[in-house]
Coordinates of C-alpha atoms and ligand atoms in Angstrom, one line a residue:
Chain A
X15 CA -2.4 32.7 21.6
X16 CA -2.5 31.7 25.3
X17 CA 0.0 32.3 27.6
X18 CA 2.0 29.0 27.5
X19 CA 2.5 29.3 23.7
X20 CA 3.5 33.4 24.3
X21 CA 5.5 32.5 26.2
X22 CA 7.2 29.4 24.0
X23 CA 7.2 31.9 21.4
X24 CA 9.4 34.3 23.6
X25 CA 11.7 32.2 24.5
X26 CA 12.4 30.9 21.0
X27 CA 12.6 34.7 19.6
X28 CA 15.0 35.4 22.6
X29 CA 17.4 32.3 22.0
X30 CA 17.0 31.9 18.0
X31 CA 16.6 35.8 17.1
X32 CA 16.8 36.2 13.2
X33 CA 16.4 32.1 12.7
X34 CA 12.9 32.6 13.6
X35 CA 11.3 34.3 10.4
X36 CA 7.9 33.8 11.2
X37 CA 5.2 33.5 13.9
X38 CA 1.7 33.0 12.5
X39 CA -1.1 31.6 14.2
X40 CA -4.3 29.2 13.2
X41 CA -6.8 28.0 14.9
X42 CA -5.3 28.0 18.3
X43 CA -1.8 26.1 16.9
X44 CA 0.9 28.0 16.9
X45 CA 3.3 27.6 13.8
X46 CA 7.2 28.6 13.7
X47 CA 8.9 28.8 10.4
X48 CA 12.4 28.7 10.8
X49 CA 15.7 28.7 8.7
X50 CA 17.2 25.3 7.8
X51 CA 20.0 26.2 9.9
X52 CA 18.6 26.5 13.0
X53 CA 16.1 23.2 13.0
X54 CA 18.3 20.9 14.9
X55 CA 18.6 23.4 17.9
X56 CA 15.2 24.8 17.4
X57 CA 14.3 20.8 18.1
X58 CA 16.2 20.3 20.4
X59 CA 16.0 22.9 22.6
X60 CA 11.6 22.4 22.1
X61 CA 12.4 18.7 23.4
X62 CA 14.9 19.6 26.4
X63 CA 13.6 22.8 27.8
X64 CA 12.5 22.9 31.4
X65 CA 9.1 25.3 30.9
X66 CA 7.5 23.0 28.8
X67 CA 9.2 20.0 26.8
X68 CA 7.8 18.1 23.8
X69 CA 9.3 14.6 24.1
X70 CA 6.8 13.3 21.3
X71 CA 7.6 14.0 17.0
X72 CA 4.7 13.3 15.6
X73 CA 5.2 13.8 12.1
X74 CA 7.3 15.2 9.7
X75 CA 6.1 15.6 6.0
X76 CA 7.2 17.7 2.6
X77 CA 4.9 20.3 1.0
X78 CA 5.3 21.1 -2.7
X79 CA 4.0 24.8 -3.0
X80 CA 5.0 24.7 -6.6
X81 CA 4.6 28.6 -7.2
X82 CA 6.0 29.6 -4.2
X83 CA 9.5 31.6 -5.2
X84 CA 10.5 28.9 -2.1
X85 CA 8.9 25.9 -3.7
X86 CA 8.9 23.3 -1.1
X87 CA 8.4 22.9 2.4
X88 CA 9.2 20.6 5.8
X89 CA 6.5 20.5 8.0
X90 CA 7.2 19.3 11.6
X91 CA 4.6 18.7 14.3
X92 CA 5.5 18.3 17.9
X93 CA 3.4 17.5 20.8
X94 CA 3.8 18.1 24.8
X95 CA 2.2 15.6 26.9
X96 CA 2.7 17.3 29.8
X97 CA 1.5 20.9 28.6
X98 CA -1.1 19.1 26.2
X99 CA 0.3 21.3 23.9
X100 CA 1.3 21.5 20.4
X101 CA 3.7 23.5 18.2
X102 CA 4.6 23.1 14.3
X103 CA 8.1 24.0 12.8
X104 CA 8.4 24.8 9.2
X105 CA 11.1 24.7 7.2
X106 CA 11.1 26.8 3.5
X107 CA 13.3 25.7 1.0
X108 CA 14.4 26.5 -2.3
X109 CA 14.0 24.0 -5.7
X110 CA 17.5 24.3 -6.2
X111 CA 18.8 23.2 -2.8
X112 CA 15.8 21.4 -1.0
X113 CA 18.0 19.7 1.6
X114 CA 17.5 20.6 5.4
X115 CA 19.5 18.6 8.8
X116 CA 18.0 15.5 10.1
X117 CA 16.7 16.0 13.5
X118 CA 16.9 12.0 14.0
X119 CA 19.9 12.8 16.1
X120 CA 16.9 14.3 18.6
X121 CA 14.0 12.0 17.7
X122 CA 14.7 8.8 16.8
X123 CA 11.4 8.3 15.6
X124 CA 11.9 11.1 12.9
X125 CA 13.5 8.5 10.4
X126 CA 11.1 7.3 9.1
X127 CA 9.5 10.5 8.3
X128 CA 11.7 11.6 6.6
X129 CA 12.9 8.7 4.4
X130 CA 9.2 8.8 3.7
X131 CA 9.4 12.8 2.6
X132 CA 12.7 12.2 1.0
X133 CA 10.7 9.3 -0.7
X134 CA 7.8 11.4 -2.2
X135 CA 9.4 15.1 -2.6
X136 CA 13.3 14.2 -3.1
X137 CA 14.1 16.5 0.0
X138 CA 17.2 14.7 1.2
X139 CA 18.2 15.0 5.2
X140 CA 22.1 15.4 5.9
X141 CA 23.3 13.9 8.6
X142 CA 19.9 11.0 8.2
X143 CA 21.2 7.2 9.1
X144 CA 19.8 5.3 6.3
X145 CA 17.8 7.1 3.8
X146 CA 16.5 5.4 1.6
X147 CA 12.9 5.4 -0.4
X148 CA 10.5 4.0 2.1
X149 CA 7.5 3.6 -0.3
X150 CA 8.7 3.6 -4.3
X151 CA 11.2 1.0 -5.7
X152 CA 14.7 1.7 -4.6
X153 CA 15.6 2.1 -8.3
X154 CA 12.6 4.5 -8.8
X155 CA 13.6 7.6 -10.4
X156 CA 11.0 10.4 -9.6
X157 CA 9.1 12.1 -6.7
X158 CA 5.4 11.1 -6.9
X159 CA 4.2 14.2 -4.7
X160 CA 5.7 16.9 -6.4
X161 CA 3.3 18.5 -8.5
X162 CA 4.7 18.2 -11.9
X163 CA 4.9 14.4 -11.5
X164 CA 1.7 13.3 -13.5
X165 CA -1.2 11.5 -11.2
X166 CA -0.8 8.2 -13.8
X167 CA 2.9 8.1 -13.6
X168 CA 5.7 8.2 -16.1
X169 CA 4.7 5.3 -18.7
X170 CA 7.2 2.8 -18.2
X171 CA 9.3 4.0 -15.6
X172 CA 7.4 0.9 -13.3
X173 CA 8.4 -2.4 -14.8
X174 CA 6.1 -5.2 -14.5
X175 CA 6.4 -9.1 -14.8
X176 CA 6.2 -10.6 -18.4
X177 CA 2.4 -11.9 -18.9
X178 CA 3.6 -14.8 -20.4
Chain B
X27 CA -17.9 -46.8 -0.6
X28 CA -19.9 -44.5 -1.3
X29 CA -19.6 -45.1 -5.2
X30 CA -19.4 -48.9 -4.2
X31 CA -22.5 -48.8 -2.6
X32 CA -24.3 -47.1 -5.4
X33 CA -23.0 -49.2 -8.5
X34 CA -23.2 -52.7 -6.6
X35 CA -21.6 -55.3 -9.1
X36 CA -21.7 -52.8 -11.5
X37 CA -19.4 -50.4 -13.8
X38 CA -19.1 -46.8 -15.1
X39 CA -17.8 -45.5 -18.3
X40 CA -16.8 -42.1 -18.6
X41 CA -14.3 -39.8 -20.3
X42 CA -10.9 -38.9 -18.7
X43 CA -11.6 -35.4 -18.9
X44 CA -14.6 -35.8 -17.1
X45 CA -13.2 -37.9 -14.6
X46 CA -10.4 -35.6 -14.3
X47 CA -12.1 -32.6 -14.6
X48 CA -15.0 -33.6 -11.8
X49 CA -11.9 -34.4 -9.0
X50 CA -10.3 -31.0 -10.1
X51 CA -12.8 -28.9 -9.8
X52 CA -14.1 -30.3 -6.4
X53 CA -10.8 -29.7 -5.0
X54 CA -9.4 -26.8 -5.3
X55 CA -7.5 -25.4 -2.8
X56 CA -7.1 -22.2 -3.1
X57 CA -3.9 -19.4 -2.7
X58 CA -5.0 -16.4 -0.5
X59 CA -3.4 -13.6 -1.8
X60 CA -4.9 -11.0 0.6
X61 CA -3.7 -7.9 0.1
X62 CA -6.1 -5.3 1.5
X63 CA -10.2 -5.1 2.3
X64 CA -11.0 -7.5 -0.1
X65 CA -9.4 -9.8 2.3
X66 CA -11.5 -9.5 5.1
X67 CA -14.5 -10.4 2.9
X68 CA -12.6 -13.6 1.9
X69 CA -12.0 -14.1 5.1
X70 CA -15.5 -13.8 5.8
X71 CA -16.1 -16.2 2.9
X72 CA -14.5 -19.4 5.2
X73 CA -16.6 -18.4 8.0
X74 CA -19.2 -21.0 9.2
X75 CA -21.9 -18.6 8.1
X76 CA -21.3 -18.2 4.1
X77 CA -18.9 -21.6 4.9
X78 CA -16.6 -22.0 1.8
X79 CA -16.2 -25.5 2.1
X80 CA -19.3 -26.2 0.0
X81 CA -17.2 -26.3 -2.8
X82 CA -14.5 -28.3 -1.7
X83 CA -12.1 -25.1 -1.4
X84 CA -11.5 -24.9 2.4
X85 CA -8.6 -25.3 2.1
X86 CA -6.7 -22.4 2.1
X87 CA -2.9 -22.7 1.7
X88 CA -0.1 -20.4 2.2
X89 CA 2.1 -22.5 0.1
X90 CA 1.6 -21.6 -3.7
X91 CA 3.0 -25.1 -4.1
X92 CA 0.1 -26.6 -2.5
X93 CA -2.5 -24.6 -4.0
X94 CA -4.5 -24.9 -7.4
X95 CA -6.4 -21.1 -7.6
X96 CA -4.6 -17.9 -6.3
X97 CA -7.4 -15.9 -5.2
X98 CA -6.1 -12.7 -5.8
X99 CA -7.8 -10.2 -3.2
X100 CA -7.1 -6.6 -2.8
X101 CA -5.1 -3.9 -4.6
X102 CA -1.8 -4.4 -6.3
X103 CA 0.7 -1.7 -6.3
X104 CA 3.4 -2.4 -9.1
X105 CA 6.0 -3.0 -6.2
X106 CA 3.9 -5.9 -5.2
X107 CA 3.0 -7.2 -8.7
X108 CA 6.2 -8.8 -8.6
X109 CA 5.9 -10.7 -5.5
X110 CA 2.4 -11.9 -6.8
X111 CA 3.8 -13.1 -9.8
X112 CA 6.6 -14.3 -8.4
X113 CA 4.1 -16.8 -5.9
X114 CA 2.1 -17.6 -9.1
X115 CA 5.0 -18.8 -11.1
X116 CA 5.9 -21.2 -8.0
X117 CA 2.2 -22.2 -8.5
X118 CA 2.6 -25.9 -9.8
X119 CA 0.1 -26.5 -13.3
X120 CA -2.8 -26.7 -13.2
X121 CA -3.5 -23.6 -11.4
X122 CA -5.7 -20.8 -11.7
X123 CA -6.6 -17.2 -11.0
X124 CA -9.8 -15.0 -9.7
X125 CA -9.2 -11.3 -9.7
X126 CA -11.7 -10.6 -6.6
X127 CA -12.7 -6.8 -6.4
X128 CA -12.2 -3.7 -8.3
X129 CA -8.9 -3.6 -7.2
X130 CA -7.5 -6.5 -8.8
X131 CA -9.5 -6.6 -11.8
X132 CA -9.1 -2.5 -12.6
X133 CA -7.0 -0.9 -10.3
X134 CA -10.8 0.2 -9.1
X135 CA -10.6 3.3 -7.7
X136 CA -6.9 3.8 -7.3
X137 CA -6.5 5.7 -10.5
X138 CA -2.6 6.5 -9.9
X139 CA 0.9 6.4 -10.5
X140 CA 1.1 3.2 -8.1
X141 CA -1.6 1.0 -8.7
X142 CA -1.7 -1.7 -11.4
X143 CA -4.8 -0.9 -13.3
X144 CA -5.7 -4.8 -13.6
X145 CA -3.3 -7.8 -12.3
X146 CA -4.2 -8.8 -16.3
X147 CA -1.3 -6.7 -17.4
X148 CA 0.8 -9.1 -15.3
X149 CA -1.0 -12.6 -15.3
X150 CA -3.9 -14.7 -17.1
X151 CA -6.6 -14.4 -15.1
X152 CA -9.6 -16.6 -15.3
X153 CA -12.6 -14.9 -13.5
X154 CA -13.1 -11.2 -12.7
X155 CA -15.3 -10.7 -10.2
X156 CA -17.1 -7.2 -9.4
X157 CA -17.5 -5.1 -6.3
X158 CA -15.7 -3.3 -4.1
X159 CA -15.8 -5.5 -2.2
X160 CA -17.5 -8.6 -3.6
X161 CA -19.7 -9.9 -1.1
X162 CA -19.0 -13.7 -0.3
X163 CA -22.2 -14.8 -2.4
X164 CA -20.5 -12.9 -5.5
X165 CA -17.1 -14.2 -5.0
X166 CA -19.1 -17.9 -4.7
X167 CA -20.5 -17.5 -7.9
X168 CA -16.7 -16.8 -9.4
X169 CA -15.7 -20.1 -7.6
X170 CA -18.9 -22.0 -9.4
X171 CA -17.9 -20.4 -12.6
X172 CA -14.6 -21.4 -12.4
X173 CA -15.9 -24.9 -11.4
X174 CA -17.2 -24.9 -14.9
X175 CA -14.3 -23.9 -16.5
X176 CA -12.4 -26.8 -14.5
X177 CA -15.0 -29.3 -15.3
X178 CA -15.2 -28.8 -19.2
X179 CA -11.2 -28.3 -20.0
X180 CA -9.3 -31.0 -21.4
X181 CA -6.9 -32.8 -19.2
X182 CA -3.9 -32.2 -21.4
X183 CA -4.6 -29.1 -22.6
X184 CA -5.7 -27.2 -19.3
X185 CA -4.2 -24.0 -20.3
X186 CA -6.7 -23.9 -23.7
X187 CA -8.1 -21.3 -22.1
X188 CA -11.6 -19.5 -23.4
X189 CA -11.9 -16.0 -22.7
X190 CA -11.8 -14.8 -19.0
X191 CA -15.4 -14.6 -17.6
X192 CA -16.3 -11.4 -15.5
X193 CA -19.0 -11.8 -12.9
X194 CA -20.9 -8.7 -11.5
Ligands
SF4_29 S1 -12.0 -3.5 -4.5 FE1 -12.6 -2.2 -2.8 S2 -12.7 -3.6 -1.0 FE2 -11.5 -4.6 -2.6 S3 -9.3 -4.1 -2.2 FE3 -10.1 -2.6 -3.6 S4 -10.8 -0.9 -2.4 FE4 -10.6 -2.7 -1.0

């Protein structure tokens, strides 16, 4: 870790105390899991601090870790263009509740993102504008990324046109 | 004139059909329905090097009521299969259909949940052509074939269709 991200991690320790459950570190990207809770602060404070901000979301995406006690997962990536730097928030959740806050409130560009994870994992985002399935029919009923949806799909569950 | 020029006084017998057929088949305009890779190579197709317009099929129209072959080009997802059938219904008779690439014609190699594994389960289709993607030459010799098929089907009874050809 150099001393930019030390120091990133410091602060966040210092101002988010128990939200922060995790620190881990792979090849030279640092990676914050966080509680649900605490993501639209964590966000925004990341975006508006003074030391080094990260104005740009770059993505936001679901993981299914399907035998995980805390099944799925929000990954978010950040980037700093004026510290070249990057950080990654993660998010755990459980199967029974897998909802976590929007942070399209702090980037805009976030919506997309995650109308596209709620699309593919059925994570939903409270507090989201319009979310809706970005990919699958509206009236689609299943999550193709989760891992117990088959990779041929559910027979019949995608209508087609009559041949005719 | 030109046909003038070569009869002189005289006449020409022929059937309908063949009449008919012959002025179909070297006018077809066809319906791009580009819809990934496979397009570029049917772009490539119109370009003055391989130059489509051999075979009287320049003319590429983005009004399905205008054209007479929906080339269908590139991989359909089952949200889109809709939309292309929806454009070949507004298709006015007699039209046709080439499934260019593996895509169209298999689902190729997009074995999954959203990929129609052949635009068949959704449409006739007359000519399945192989590659991924066809080159322009192979996608020529489904626009010959069809030619063919044009040439020798009955005027009333266009839709008497033979088995779909497949060209690899
Ligand atoms: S057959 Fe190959 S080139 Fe054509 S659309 Fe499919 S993947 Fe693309």
């Amino acid at each position: 870790m150099n001393d930019l991200q030390q120091s990133l991690v410091d602060s966040l320790r210092e101002r988010f105390g128990d939200s922060v459950e995790e620190v881990r570190e792979f090849r030279d990207d640092v990676i914050v899991v966080v509680t649900r809770q605490a993501v639209v602060d964590v966000a925004t404070w990341l975006r508006d601090n003074e030391h080094c901000p990260f104005p740009l979301c770059e993505d936001v995406f679901g993981i299914d870790a399907w035998t995980r006690k805390q099944r799925f997962e929000v990954n978010y990536h950040f980037f700093s263009l004026q510290c070249k730097q990057r950080i990654h928030l993660k998010v755990r959740l459980e199967e029974s509740d897998p909802a976590v806050p929007s942070i399209t409130g702090v980037y805009p560009g976030a919506n997309w993102y995650e109308r596209e994870t709620f699309d593919m994992y059925g994570i939903t985002f409270p507090g989201h504008p319009d979310l809706r399935r970005a990919y699958m029919p509206e009236d689609f009923e299943y999550y193709p990324l989760r891992k117990d949806f088959p990779l041929m799909g559910i027979p019949g569950s995608l209508p087609l046109p009559k041949r005719g | 004139m030109g046909l003038e020029s070569a009869l002189g006084e005289g006449y020409l017998t022929t059937q309908l059909d063949a009449l008919v057929g012959w002025a179909r088949k070297n006018s077809l305009w066809p319906m791009p329905m580009g819809l990934s890779c496979c397009a570029i190579e049917l772009m490539s197709a119109g370009d003055p090097r391989h130059d489509i317009s051999r075979f009287g099929m320049e003319v590429m129209r983005f009004s399905p009521r205008q054209s007479d072959v929906m080339i269908v080009a590139g991989t359909v997802t089952y949200k889109m299969a809709h939309v292309v059938r929806k454009i070949y219904d507004q298709m006015a008779e007699p039209r046709w259909v080439i499934a260019m690439g593996a895509c169209a014609s298999s689902g190729g190699m997009f074995r999954s949940y959203s990929v129609v594994q052949g635009i068949d389960q959704f449409m006739p289709v007359d000519v399945f052509t192989a590659g991924c993607p066809p080159r322009p030459e192979n996608l020529f010799h489904a626009l010959i074939e069809l030619q063919k098929k044009v040439q020798n089907s009955s005027v009333l009874d266009y839709r008497d269709r033979k088995e779909p050809m497949f060209i690899s």
